[in-house]
Short mmCIF file of N, CA and C in Angstrom, two decimals:
data_model
loop_
_atom_site.label_atom_id
_atom_site.label_comp_id
_atom_site.label_asym_id
_atom_site.label_seq_id
_atom_site.Cartn_x
_atom_site.Cartn_y
_atom_site.Cartn_z
N MET A 1 37.96 -62.55 -16.03
CA MET A 1 37.01 -63.09 -16.99
C MET A 1 36.62 -64.49 -16.55
N ASP A 2 35.45 -64.88 -16.99
CA ASP A 2 34.88 -66.18 -16.68
C ASP A 2 35.67 -67.28 -17.39
N VAL A 3 35.96 -68.36 -16.68
CA VAL A 3 36.72 -69.47 -17.25
C VAL A 3 35.97 -70.09 -18.42
N ARG A 4 34.63 -70.13 -18.34
CA ARG A 4 33.84 -70.70 -19.43
C ARG A 4 34.05 -69.93 -20.73
N PHE A 5 34.19 -68.60 -20.62
CA PHE A 5 34.40 -67.78 -21.82
C PHE A 5 35.67 -68.22 -22.54
N TRP A 6 36.76 -68.36 -21.79
CA TRP A 6 38.03 -68.71 -22.42
C TRP A 6 37.99 -70.13 -22.97
N GLY A 7 37.29 -71.04 -22.28
CA GLY A 7 37.14 -72.40 -22.79
C GLY A 7 36.36 -72.43 -24.08
N THR A 8 35.27 -71.68 -24.12
CA THR A 8 34.44 -71.61 -25.32
C THR A 8 35.20 -70.94 -26.45
N ARG A 9 35.90 -69.86 -26.13
CA ARG A 9 36.67 -69.16 -27.16
C ARG A 9 37.74 -70.08 -27.75
N GLY A 10 38.38 -70.86 -26.89
CA GLY A 10 39.38 -71.82 -27.37
C GLY A 10 38.77 -72.87 -28.27
N SER A 11 37.58 -73.35 -27.91
CA SER A 11 36.90 -74.35 -28.72
C SER A 11 36.53 -73.78 -30.08
N LEU A 12 36.03 -72.55 -30.10
CA LEU A 12 35.67 -71.92 -31.37
C LEU A 12 36.90 -71.69 -32.24
N ALA A 13 38.00 -71.29 -31.63
CA ALA A 13 39.23 -71.07 -32.38
C ALA A 13 39.71 -72.40 -32.99
N LYS A 14 39.58 -73.47 -32.23
CA LYS A 14 39.99 -74.77 -32.72
C LYS A 14 39.12 -75.20 -33.90
N LEU A 15 37.82 -74.96 -33.79
CA LEU A 15 36.90 -75.32 -34.88
C LEU A 15 37.21 -74.58 -36.16
N SER A 16 37.70 -73.36 -36.05
CA SER A 16 37.95 -72.56 -37.25
C SER A 16 39.35 -72.74 -37.82
N SER A 17 40.19 -73.53 -37.16
CA SER A 17 41.54 -73.71 -37.68
C SER A 17 41.51 -74.60 -38.92
N PRO A 18 42.45 -74.41 -39.84
CA PRO A 18 42.45 -75.18 -41.09
C PRO A 18 42.50 -76.69 -40.86
N GLU A 19 43.15 -77.14 -39.81
CA GLU A 19 43.30 -78.57 -39.57
C GLU A 19 41.97 -79.24 -39.23
N THR A 20 41.04 -78.51 -38.62
CA THR A 20 39.78 -79.10 -38.20
C THR A 20 38.60 -78.60 -38.99
N ARG A 21 38.84 -77.74 -39.96
CA ARG A 21 37.76 -77.20 -40.77
C ARG A 21 37.17 -78.32 -41.61
N PRO A 22 35.83 -78.44 -41.64
CA PRO A 22 35.22 -79.51 -42.42
C PRO A 22 35.46 -79.31 -43.92
N ALA A 23 35.49 -80.43 -44.61
CA ALA A 23 35.63 -80.38 -46.06
C ALA A 23 34.37 -79.76 -46.65
N PRO A 24 34.47 -79.22 -47.84
CA PRO A 24 33.28 -78.68 -48.47
C PRO A 24 32.18 -79.74 -48.53
N GLY A 25 30.94 -79.29 -48.39
CA GLY A 25 29.81 -80.20 -48.40
C GLY A 25 29.53 -80.74 -49.79
N PRO A 26 28.42 -81.44 -49.92
CA PRO A 26 28.09 -82.03 -51.21
C PRO A 26 27.84 -80.96 -52.27
N THR A 27 28.15 -81.31 -53.50
CA THR A 27 27.89 -80.41 -54.61
C THR A 27 26.63 -80.88 -55.31
N GLU A 28 25.65 -79.98 -55.34
CA GLU A 28 24.37 -80.30 -55.96
C GLU A 28 23.82 -79.03 -56.60
N PRO A 29 22.94 -79.19 -57.60
CA PRO A 29 22.33 -77.99 -58.18
C PRO A 29 21.39 -77.35 -57.15
N ILE A 30 21.44 -76.02 -57.04
CA ILE A 30 20.67 -75.31 -56.01
C ILE A 30 19.77 -74.29 -56.68
N ASP A 31 18.48 -74.37 -56.36
CA ASP A 31 17.50 -73.38 -56.80
C ASP A 31 17.59 -72.22 -55.80
N LEU A 32 18.26 -71.14 -56.19
CA LEU A 32 18.48 -70.04 -55.26
C LEU A 32 17.20 -69.30 -54.89
N GLN A 33 16.24 -69.23 -55.80
CA GLN A 33 14.98 -68.57 -55.45
C GLN A 33 14.31 -69.30 -54.29
N ALA A 34 14.19 -70.62 -54.38
CA ALA A 34 13.57 -71.41 -53.32
C ALA A 34 14.38 -71.31 -52.02
N LEU A 35 15.70 -71.34 -52.14
CA LEU A 35 16.56 -71.24 -50.96
C LEU A 35 16.36 -69.90 -50.25
N ILE A 36 16.30 -68.81 -51.01
CA ILE A 36 16.13 -67.49 -50.41
C ILE A 36 14.77 -67.36 -49.74
N ILE A 37 13.74 -67.88 -50.38
CA ILE A 37 12.41 -67.83 -49.77
C ILE A 37 12.41 -68.60 -48.45
N GLU A 38 13.02 -69.77 -48.44
CA GLU A 38 13.11 -70.57 -47.21
C GLU A 38 13.91 -69.83 -46.13
N ALA A 39 15.05 -69.27 -46.50
CA ALA A 39 15.93 -68.62 -45.53
C ALA A 39 15.32 -67.35 -44.94
N THR A 40 14.49 -66.66 -45.72
CA THR A 40 13.95 -65.38 -45.26
C THR A 40 12.53 -65.47 -44.72
N SER A 41 11.94 -66.63 -44.76
CA SER A 41 10.55 -66.79 -44.27
C SER A 41 10.36 -66.33 -42.83
N PRO A 42 11.29 -66.59 -41.91
CA PRO A 42 11.09 -66.09 -40.53
C PRO A 42 10.96 -64.56 -40.46
N LEU A 43 11.60 -63.83 -41.37
CA LEU A 43 11.50 -62.37 -41.36
C LEU A 43 10.10 -61.89 -41.73
N ALA A 44 9.39 -62.69 -42.52
CA ALA A 44 8.05 -62.29 -42.95
C ALA A 44 7.11 -62.13 -41.76
N ALA A 45 7.38 -62.83 -40.67
CA ALA A 45 6.53 -62.75 -39.48
C ALA A 45 6.97 -61.65 -38.52
N ASP A 46 8.10 -61.02 -38.78
CA ASP A 46 8.63 -59.96 -37.91
C ASP A 46 7.91 -58.65 -38.22
N HIS A 47 7.18 -58.12 -37.25
CA HIS A 47 6.36 -56.93 -37.49
C HIS A 47 7.16 -55.63 -37.56
N LYS A 48 8.39 -55.62 -37.04
CA LYS A 48 9.18 -54.39 -37.11
C LYS A 48 9.93 -54.27 -38.44
N VAL A 49 10.01 -55.36 -39.17
CA VAL A 49 10.78 -55.38 -40.41
C VAL A 49 9.86 -55.66 -41.59
N ARG A 50 9.97 -54.83 -42.60
CA ARG A 50 9.28 -55.07 -43.86
C ARG A 50 10.25 -55.83 -44.75
N LEU A 51 9.86 -57.03 -45.16
CA LEU A 51 10.70 -57.86 -46.01
C LEU A 51 10.30 -57.66 -47.47
N VAL A 52 11.28 -57.33 -48.30
CA VAL A 52 11.06 -57.18 -49.73
C VAL A 52 11.97 -58.19 -50.42
N ARG A 53 11.37 -59.03 -51.27
CA ARG A 53 12.15 -59.98 -52.06
C ARG A 53 12.01 -59.60 -53.53
N GLN A 54 13.14 -59.42 -54.18
CA GLN A 54 13.18 -59.14 -55.61
C GLN A 54 14.03 -60.23 -56.26
N LEU A 55 13.37 -61.32 -56.63
CA LEU A 55 14.08 -62.53 -57.05
C LEU A 55 13.86 -62.80 -58.53
N GLN A 56 14.90 -62.56 -59.30
CA GLN A 56 14.86 -62.86 -60.73
C GLN A 56 15.26 -64.33 -60.93
N PRO A 57 14.74 -64.96 -61.96
CA PRO A 57 15.18 -66.34 -62.23
C PRO A 57 16.66 -66.34 -62.60
N VAL A 58 17.39 -67.30 -62.05
CA VAL A 58 18.80 -67.48 -62.39
C VAL A 58 19.03 -68.96 -62.63
N ASN A 59 20.08 -69.26 -63.35
CA ASN A 59 20.47 -70.66 -63.51
C ASN A 59 20.90 -71.20 -62.15
N PRO A 60 20.80 -72.50 -61.96
CA PRO A 60 21.21 -73.05 -60.66
C PRO A 60 22.71 -72.87 -60.43
N VAL A 61 23.08 -72.72 -59.19
CA VAL A 61 24.49 -72.81 -58.82
C VAL A 61 24.71 -74.22 -58.30
N TYR A 62 25.94 -74.65 -58.30
CA TYR A 62 26.28 -75.96 -57.78
C TYR A 62 27.11 -75.77 -56.53
N GLY A 63 26.70 -76.42 -55.44
CA GLY A 63 27.44 -76.27 -54.20
C GLY A 63 26.74 -76.96 -53.06
N ASP A 64 27.04 -76.54 -51.87
CA ASP A 64 26.50 -77.10 -50.64
C ASP A 64 25.26 -76.29 -50.25
N ARG A 65 24.08 -76.86 -50.47
CA ARG A 65 22.83 -76.15 -50.22
C ARG A 65 22.70 -75.73 -48.76
N ASP A 66 23.04 -76.62 -47.84
CA ASP A 66 22.91 -76.29 -46.41
C ASP A 66 23.80 -75.11 -46.04
N ALA A 67 25.01 -75.07 -46.58
CA ALA A 67 25.91 -73.96 -46.28
C ALA A 67 25.35 -72.66 -46.83
N LEU A 68 24.85 -72.68 -48.06
CA LEU A 68 24.30 -71.45 -48.64
C LEU A 68 23.03 -71.01 -47.93
N LEU A 69 22.24 -71.96 -47.45
CA LEU A 69 21.06 -71.62 -46.66
C LEU A 69 21.49 -70.88 -45.39
N ARG A 70 22.52 -71.37 -44.72
CA ARG A 70 23.03 -70.69 -43.51
C ARG A 70 23.56 -69.30 -43.83
N VAL A 71 24.20 -69.15 -44.99
CA VAL A 71 24.71 -67.83 -45.40
C VAL A 71 23.57 -66.84 -45.50
N VAL A 72 22.52 -67.18 -46.22
CA VAL A 72 21.41 -66.26 -46.42
C VAL A 72 20.66 -66.04 -45.10
N GLU A 73 20.47 -67.09 -44.32
CA GLU A 73 19.81 -66.93 -43.01
C GLU A 73 20.59 -65.96 -42.13
N ASN A 74 21.91 -66.12 -42.09
CA ASN A 74 22.73 -65.26 -41.24
C ASN A 74 22.69 -63.81 -41.70
N LEU A 75 22.81 -63.59 -43.01
CA LEU A 75 22.78 -62.22 -43.51
C LEU A 75 21.42 -61.58 -43.27
N ALA A 76 20.34 -62.33 -43.47
CA ALA A 76 18.98 -61.80 -43.24
C ALA A 76 18.75 -61.52 -41.76
N THR A 77 19.20 -62.41 -40.90
CA THR A 77 19.05 -62.20 -39.45
C THR A 77 19.84 -60.97 -39.01
N ASN A 78 21.08 -60.86 -39.46
CA ASN A 78 21.89 -59.69 -39.10
C ASN A 78 21.23 -58.40 -39.59
N ALA A 79 20.68 -58.45 -40.80
CA ALA A 79 20.03 -57.26 -41.36
C ALA A 79 18.84 -56.84 -40.49
N SER A 80 18.03 -57.80 -40.07
CA SER A 80 16.86 -57.45 -39.24
C SER A 80 17.30 -56.96 -37.87
N GLU A 81 18.37 -57.52 -37.32
CA GLU A 81 18.86 -57.10 -36.00
C GLU A 81 19.50 -55.72 -36.04
N ALA A 82 19.91 -55.27 -37.21
CA ALA A 82 20.51 -53.93 -37.35
C ALA A 82 19.46 -52.83 -37.34
N ILE A 83 18.20 -53.22 -37.44
CA ILE A 83 17.11 -52.25 -37.48
C ILE A 83 16.57 -52.07 -36.06
N ALA A 84 16.71 -50.86 -35.53
CA ALA A 84 16.34 -50.60 -34.14
C ALA A 84 14.82 -50.58 -33.94
N HIS A 85 14.09 -49.92 -34.79
CA HIS A 85 12.64 -49.79 -34.58
C HIS A 85 11.89 -50.43 -35.74
N GLU A 86 11.69 -49.70 -36.79
CA GLU A 86 11.06 -50.24 -37.99
C GLU A 86 11.95 -49.95 -39.18
N GLY A 87 11.94 -50.87 -40.13
CA GLY A 87 12.76 -50.67 -41.32
C GLY A 87 12.50 -51.75 -42.33
N THR A 88 13.35 -51.79 -43.34
CA THR A 88 13.16 -52.71 -44.46
C THR A 88 14.41 -53.54 -44.67
N VAL A 89 14.19 -54.83 -44.93
CA VAL A 89 15.25 -55.72 -45.39
C VAL A 89 14.86 -56.12 -46.81
N THR A 90 15.75 -55.85 -47.75
CA THR A 90 15.51 -56.17 -49.16
C THR A 90 16.50 -57.24 -49.59
N VAL A 91 15.97 -58.34 -50.10
CA VAL A 91 16.80 -59.43 -50.58
C VAL A 91 16.59 -59.54 -52.09
N THR A 92 17.68 -59.46 -52.83
CA THR A 92 17.57 -59.53 -54.29
C THR A 92 18.39 -60.70 -54.81
N LEU A 93 17.96 -61.20 -55.95
CA LEU A 93 18.67 -62.26 -56.65
C LEU A 93 18.68 -61.90 -58.13
N ALA A 94 19.85 -61.95 -58.73
CA ALA A 94 19.98 -61.66 -60.15
C ALA A 94 21.15 -62.47 -60.70
N GLU A 95 21.28 -62.45 -62.00
CA GLU A 95 22.40 -63.11 -62.66
C GLU A 95 23.18 -62.05 -63.43
N ASP A 96 24.52 -62.09 -63.30
CA ASP A 96 25.34 -61.10 -63.99
C ASP A 96 26.69 -61.71 -64.33
N GLN A 97 27.03 -61.71 -65.60
CA GLN A 97 28.33 -62.13 -66.09
C GLN A 97 28.79 -63.47 -65.50
N GLY A 98 27.92 -64.47 -65.58
CA GLY A 98 28.30 -65.81 -65.13
C GLY A 98 28.24 -66.01 -63.63
N HIS A 99 27.61 -65.09 -62.92
CA HIS A 99 27.48 -65.21 -61.47
C HIS A 99 26.03 -65.02 -61.03
N ALA A 100 25.65 -65.74 -60.00
CA ALA A 100 24.41 -65.44 -59.30
C ALA A 100 24.77 -64.40 -58.24
N ILE A 101 23.97 -63.36 -58.15
CA ILE A 101 24.23 -62.27 -57.22
C ILE A 101 23.09 -62.20 -56.21
N ILE A 102 23.41 -62.42 -54.95
CA ILE A 102 22.44 -62.32 -53.86
C ILE A 102 22.84 -61.10 -53.04
N SER A 103 21.89 -60.18 -52.86
CA SER A 103 22.15 -59.00 -52.01
C SER A 103 21.13 -58.97 -50.89
N VAL A 104 21.63 -58.64 -49.71
CA VAL A 104 20.77 -58.45 -48.54
C VAL A 104 21.06 -57.05 -48.01
N ALA A 105 20.06 -56.18 -48.12
CA ALA A 105 20.23 -54.77 -47.73
C ALA A 105 19.27 -54.46 -46.59
N ASP A 106 19.71 -53.61 -45.68
CA ASP A 106 18.84 -53.18 -44.58
C ASP A 106 18.87 -51.66 -44.45
N THR A 107 17.87 -51.14 -43.77
CA THR A 107 17.81 -49.71 -43.47
C THR A 107 18.17 -49.49 -42.00
N GLY A 108 19.12 -50.26 -41.53
CA GLY A 108 19.52 -50.20 -40.13
C GLY A 108 20.58 -49.16 -39.85
N CYS A 109 21.35 -49.44 -38.81
CA CYS A 109 22.29 -48.47 -38.27
C CYS A 109 23.57 -48.29 -39.08
N GLY A 110 23.89 -49.24 -39.96
CA GLY A 110 25.13 -49.15 -40.72
C GLY A 110 26.32 -49.61 -39.90
N ILE A 111 27.44 -49.79 -40.57
CA ILE A 111 28.67 -50.27 -39.94
C ILE A 111 29.77 -49.24 -40.19
N PRO A 112 30.40 -48.75 -39.13
CA PRO A 112 31.47 -47.76 -39.32
C PRO A 112 32.61 -48.30 -40.20
N GLU A 113 33.19 -47.42 -41.01
CA GLU A 113 34.26 -47.79 -41.94
C GLU A 113 35.43 -48.46 -41.23
N GLU A 114 35.86 -47.92 -40.10
CA GLU A 114 37.00 -48.50 -39.40
C GLU A 114 36.71 -49.94 -38.97
N TYR A 115 35.51 -50.18 -38.47
CA TYR A 115 35.15 -51.54 -38.06
C TYR A 115 35.11 -52.47 -39.28
N ARG A 116 34.53 -52.00 -40.38
CA ARG A 116 34.48 -52.82 -41.61
C ARG A 116 35.89 -53.21 -42.05
N ALA A 117 36.78 -52.26 -42.04
CA ALA A 117 38.13 -52.49 -42.53
C ALA A 117 38.93 -53.42 -41.62
N ARG A 118 38.72 -53.32 -40.33
CA ARG A 118 39.58 -54.05 -39.38
C ARG A 118 38.98 -55.33 -38.81
N HIS A 119 37.65 -55.35 -38.61
CA HIS A 119 37.08 -56.44 -37.80
C HIS A 119 35.91 -57.19 -38.41
N LEU A 120 35.32 -56.71 -39.50
CA LEU A 120 34.04 -57.22 -39.93
C LEU A 120 34.00 -58.74 -40.11
N PHE A 121 34.95 -59.31 -40.79
CA PHE A 121 34.94 -60.75 -41.03
C PHE A 121 35.92 -61.50 -40.13
N ALA A 122 36.47 -60.83 -39.14
CA ALA A 122 37.41 -61.47 -38.22
C ALA A 122 36.63 -62.17 -37.11
N PRO A 123 37.12 -63.33 -36.67
CA PRO A 123 36.42 -64.02 -35.59
C PRO A 123 36.52 -63.26 -34.27
N PHE A 124 35.47 -63.43 -33.47
CA PHE A 124 35.41 -62.90 -32.09
C PHE A 124 35.34 -61.39 -32.00
N HIS A 125 34.86 -60.74 -33.07
CA HIS A 125 34.60 -59.31 -33.06
C HIS A 125 33.15 -59.11 -33.44
N SER A 126 32.41 -58.39 -32.62
CA SER A 126 31.00 -58.16 -32.90
C SER A 126 30.59 -56.77 -32.45
N THR A 127 29.65 -56.18 -33.17
CA THR A 127 29.07 -54.91 -32.74
C THR A 127 27.84 -55.14 -31.88
N LYS A 128 27.40 -56.38 -31.78
CA LYS A 128 26.22 -56.71 -30.99
C LYS A 128 26.60 -56.87 -29.53
N LYS A 129 25.71 -56.44 -28.66
CA LYS A 129 25.97 -56.50 -27.21
C LYS A 129 26.31 -57.92 -26.76
N ASP A 130 25.55 -58.89 -27.20
CA ASP A 130 25.79 -60.27 -26.79
C ASP A 130 26.32 -61.13 -27.93
N GLY A 131 26.91 -60.50 -28.94
CA GLY A 131 27.40 -61.24 -30.09
C GLY A 131 28.72 -61.94 -29.81
N TRP A 132 28.90 -63.07 -30.46
CA TRP A 132 30.14 -63.85 -30.32
C TRP A 132 31.15 -63.48 -31.40
N GLY A 133 30.70 -62.91 -32.48
CA GLY A 133 31.62 -62.54 -33.54
C GLY A 133 32.04 -63.70 -34.42
N VAL A 134 31.15 -64.69 -34.59
CA VAL A 134 31.50 -65.81 -35.46
C VAL A 134 30.60 -65.90 -36.69
N GLY A 135 29.45 -65.23 -36.69
CA GLY A 135 28.49 -65.35 -37.79
C GLY A 135 29.04 -64.92 -39.13
N LEU A 136 29.54 -63.69 -39.23
CA LEU A 136 30.06 -63.22 -40.51
C LEU A 136 31.38 -63.90 -40.87
N TYR A 137 32.14 -64.26 -39.87
CA TYR A 137 33.38 -65.00 -40.11
C TYR A 137 33.05 -66.33 -40.81
N GLN A 138 32.08 -67.06 -40.25
CA GLN A 138 31.69 -68.34 -40.85
C GLN A 138 31.01 -68.13 -42.21
N THR A 139 30.20 -67.08 -42.31
CA THR A 139 29.53 -66.78 -43.58
C THR A 139 30.55 -66.58 -44.68
N LYS A 140 31.57 -65.80 -44.41
CA LYS A 140 32.61 -65.56 -45.42
C LYS A 140 33.31 -66.86 -45.81
N GLN A 141 33.61 -67.70 -44.83
CA GLN A 141 34.26 -68.98 -45.12
C GLN A 141 33.37 -69.86 -46.00
N MET A 142 32.07 -69.91 -45.68
CA MET A 142 31.15 -70.74 -46.47
C MET A 142 31.04 -70.24 -47.90
N VAL A 143 30.97 -68.93 -48.08
CA VAL A 143 30.88 -68.37 -49.42
C VAL A 143 32.16 -68.69 -50.20
N GLU A 144 33.30 -68.53 -49.59
CA GLU A 144 34.57 -68.81 -50.27
C GLU A 144 34.71 -70.29 -50.61
N ARG A 145 34.17 -71.18 -49.77
CA ARG A 145 34.20 -72.61 -50.09
C ARG A 145 33.36 -72.93 -51.32
N GLN A 146 32.43 -72.05 -51.67
CA GLN A 146 31.60 -72.23 -52.86
C GLN A 146 32.23 -71.51 -54.05
N ASP A 147 33.49 -71.09 -53.92
CA ASP A 147 34.21 -70.32 -54.94
C ASP A 147 33.55 -68.96 -55.20
N GLY A 148 32.89 -68.43 -54.17
CA GLY A 148 32.23 -67.13 -54.29
C GLY A 148 32.99 -66.06 -53.54
N GLU A 149 32.40 -64.88 -53.54
CA GLU A 149 32.97 -63.78 -52.76
C GLU A 149 31.83 -63.01 -52.11
N ILE A 150 32.15 -62.33 -51.01
CA ILE A 150 31.17 -61.53 -50.30
C ILE A 150 31.71 -60.11 -50.19
N LEU A 151 30.85 -59.15 -50.49
CA LEU A 151 31.22 -57.74 -50.48
C LEU A 151 30.25 -57.00 -49.55
N VAL A 152 30.68 -55.86 -49.04
CA VAL A 152 29.82 -55.08 -48.15
C VAL A 152 29.95 -53.60 -48.47
N GLU A 153 28.80 -52.93 -48.44
CA GLU A 153 28.74 -51.47 -48.54
C GLU A 153 27.88 -51.01 -47.37
N SER A 154 28.27 -49.92 -46.73
CA SER A 154 27.51 -49.46 -45.57
C SER A 154 27.69 -47.96 -45.38
N VAL A 155 26.60 -47.34 -44.93
CA VAL A 155 26.63 -45.93 -44.57
C VAL A 155 26.02 -45.84 -43.17
N VAL A 156 26.80 -45.36 -42.23
CA VAL A 156 26.32 -45.24 -40.85
C VAL A 156 25.05 -44.39 -40.83
N GLY A 157 24.05 -44.90 -40.16
CA GLY A 157 22.78 -44.21 -40.04
C GLY A 157 21.81 -44.47 -41.18
N HIS A 158 22.27 -45.18 -42.23
CA HIS A 158 21.40 -45.43 -43.38
C HIS A 158 21.24 -46.90 -43.72
N GLY A 159 22.21 -47.74 -43.39
CA GLY A 159 22.06 -49.16 -43.65
C GLY A 159 23.26 -49.80 -44.30
N THR A 160 23.10 -51.09 -44.54
CA THR A 160 24.20 -51.92 -45.04
C THR A 160 23.67 -52.86 -46.12
N THR A 161 24.52 -53.15 -47.09
CA THR A 161 24.20 -54.14 -48.12
C THR A 161 25.35 -55.14 -48.20
N PHE A 162 25.02 -56.40 -48.01
CA PHE A 162 25.97 -57.49 -48.24
C PHE A 162 25.62 -58.11 -49.59
N THR A 163 26.63 -58.33 -50.42
CA THR A 163 26.43 -58.93 -51.73
C THR A 163 27.28 -60.19 -51.83
N VAL A 164 26.64 -61.28 -52.19
CA VAL A 164 27.31 -62.57 -52.38
C VAL A 164 27.30 -62.88 -53.86
N LYS A 165 28.47 -63.13 -54.42
CA LYS A 165 28.62 -63.49 -55.83
C LYS A 165 29.04 -64.95 -55.89
N LEU A 166 28.22 -65.75 -56.58
CA LEU A 166 28.50 -67.18 -56.71
C LEU A 166 28.62 -67.54 -58.19
N PRO A 167 29.64 -68.29 -58.55
CA PRO A 167 29.80 -68.64 -59.97
C PRO A 167 28.73 -69.63 -60.41
N LEU A 168 28.21 -69.37 -61.61
CA LEU A 168 27.31 -70.34 -62.24
C LEU A 168 28.20 -71.35 -62.93
N ARG A 169 27.85 -72.57 -62.85
CA ARG A 169 28.73 -73.62 -63.35
C ARG A 169 28.14 -74.33 -64.56
N ALA A 170 28.08 -73.63 -65.67
CA ALA A 170 27.58 -74.25 -66.90
C ALA A 170 28.47 -75.42 -67.29
N ASP A 171 29.77 -75.31 -66.93
CA ASP A 171 30.69 -76.39 -67.28
C ASP A 171 30.34 -77.69 -66.57
N ILE A 172 29.80 -77.61 -65.35
CA ILE A 172 29.40 -78.81 -64.62
C ILE A 172 28.11 -79.35 -65.21
N GLU A 173 27.15 -78.46 -65.44
CA GLU A 173 25.84 -78.88 -65.93
C GLU A 173 25.94 -79.49 -67.32
N ASN A 174 26.80 -78.95 -68.16
CA ASN A 174 26.89 -79.39 -69.55
C ASN A 174 28.05 -80.34 -69.80
N ALA A 175 28.71 -80.76 -68.74
CA ALA A 175 29.87 -81.64 -68.92
C ALA A 175 29.40 -82.99 -69.48
N PRO A 176 30.17 -83.55 -70.41
CA PRO A 176 29.78 -84.85 -70.95
C PRO A 176 29.88 -85.92 -69.87
N VAL A 177 28.93 -86.83 -69.93
CA VAL A 177 28.92 -87.94 -68.98
C VAL A 177 29.84 -89.01 -69.52
N GLU A 178 30.75 -89.45 -68.68
CA GLU A 178 31.71 -90.46 -69.11
C GLU A 178 31.24 -91.82 -68.67
N SER A 179 31.25 -92.76 -69.56
CA SER A 179 30.82 -94.12 -69.25
C SER A 179 32.03 -94.95 -68.84
N VAL A 180 31.87 -95.70 -67.77
CA VAL A 180 32.95 -96.56 -67.31
C VAL A 180 32.45 -97.99 -67.39
N ARG A 181 33.20 -98.86 -68.05
CA ARG A 181 32.80 -100.27 -68.18
C ARG A 181 33.81 -101.16 -67.56
#
């Protein structure tokens, strides 16, 4: 194997270790509708992929906007890359039981059950020919840093749906402001 591969792999492993993992980013109110539109805009120009956005109004979530933007960008990019010829990527946003729910579904090739169970969110495992296997690993970490969770459903030959559940923080928005003198 190429020496550069092992050097790069070592660097990536170091970056993902708990000791060097960056602290959570700034906490700010995030308009998820605007974020999703921004993150998925590049797909609108892709002629092989039909982009469908079904975005219901939701209360803002509080978290790291840049991290959540990368999450949606990565899921949307992966969804479009899973489509071999022509297909559809559907991005939905809804609110359910105190959570904002973002789903990214594709009509692509699907992910085999064994791979989902063993390797899907593990670093350095990829189904892509030139993939590094860090995108979904980092996506899962970013979602968890926002106190969220990421779920996946897939049927080989029919497509995949990733669902991100993020807590709505009414307690932060409605918290009394404390005066310090």
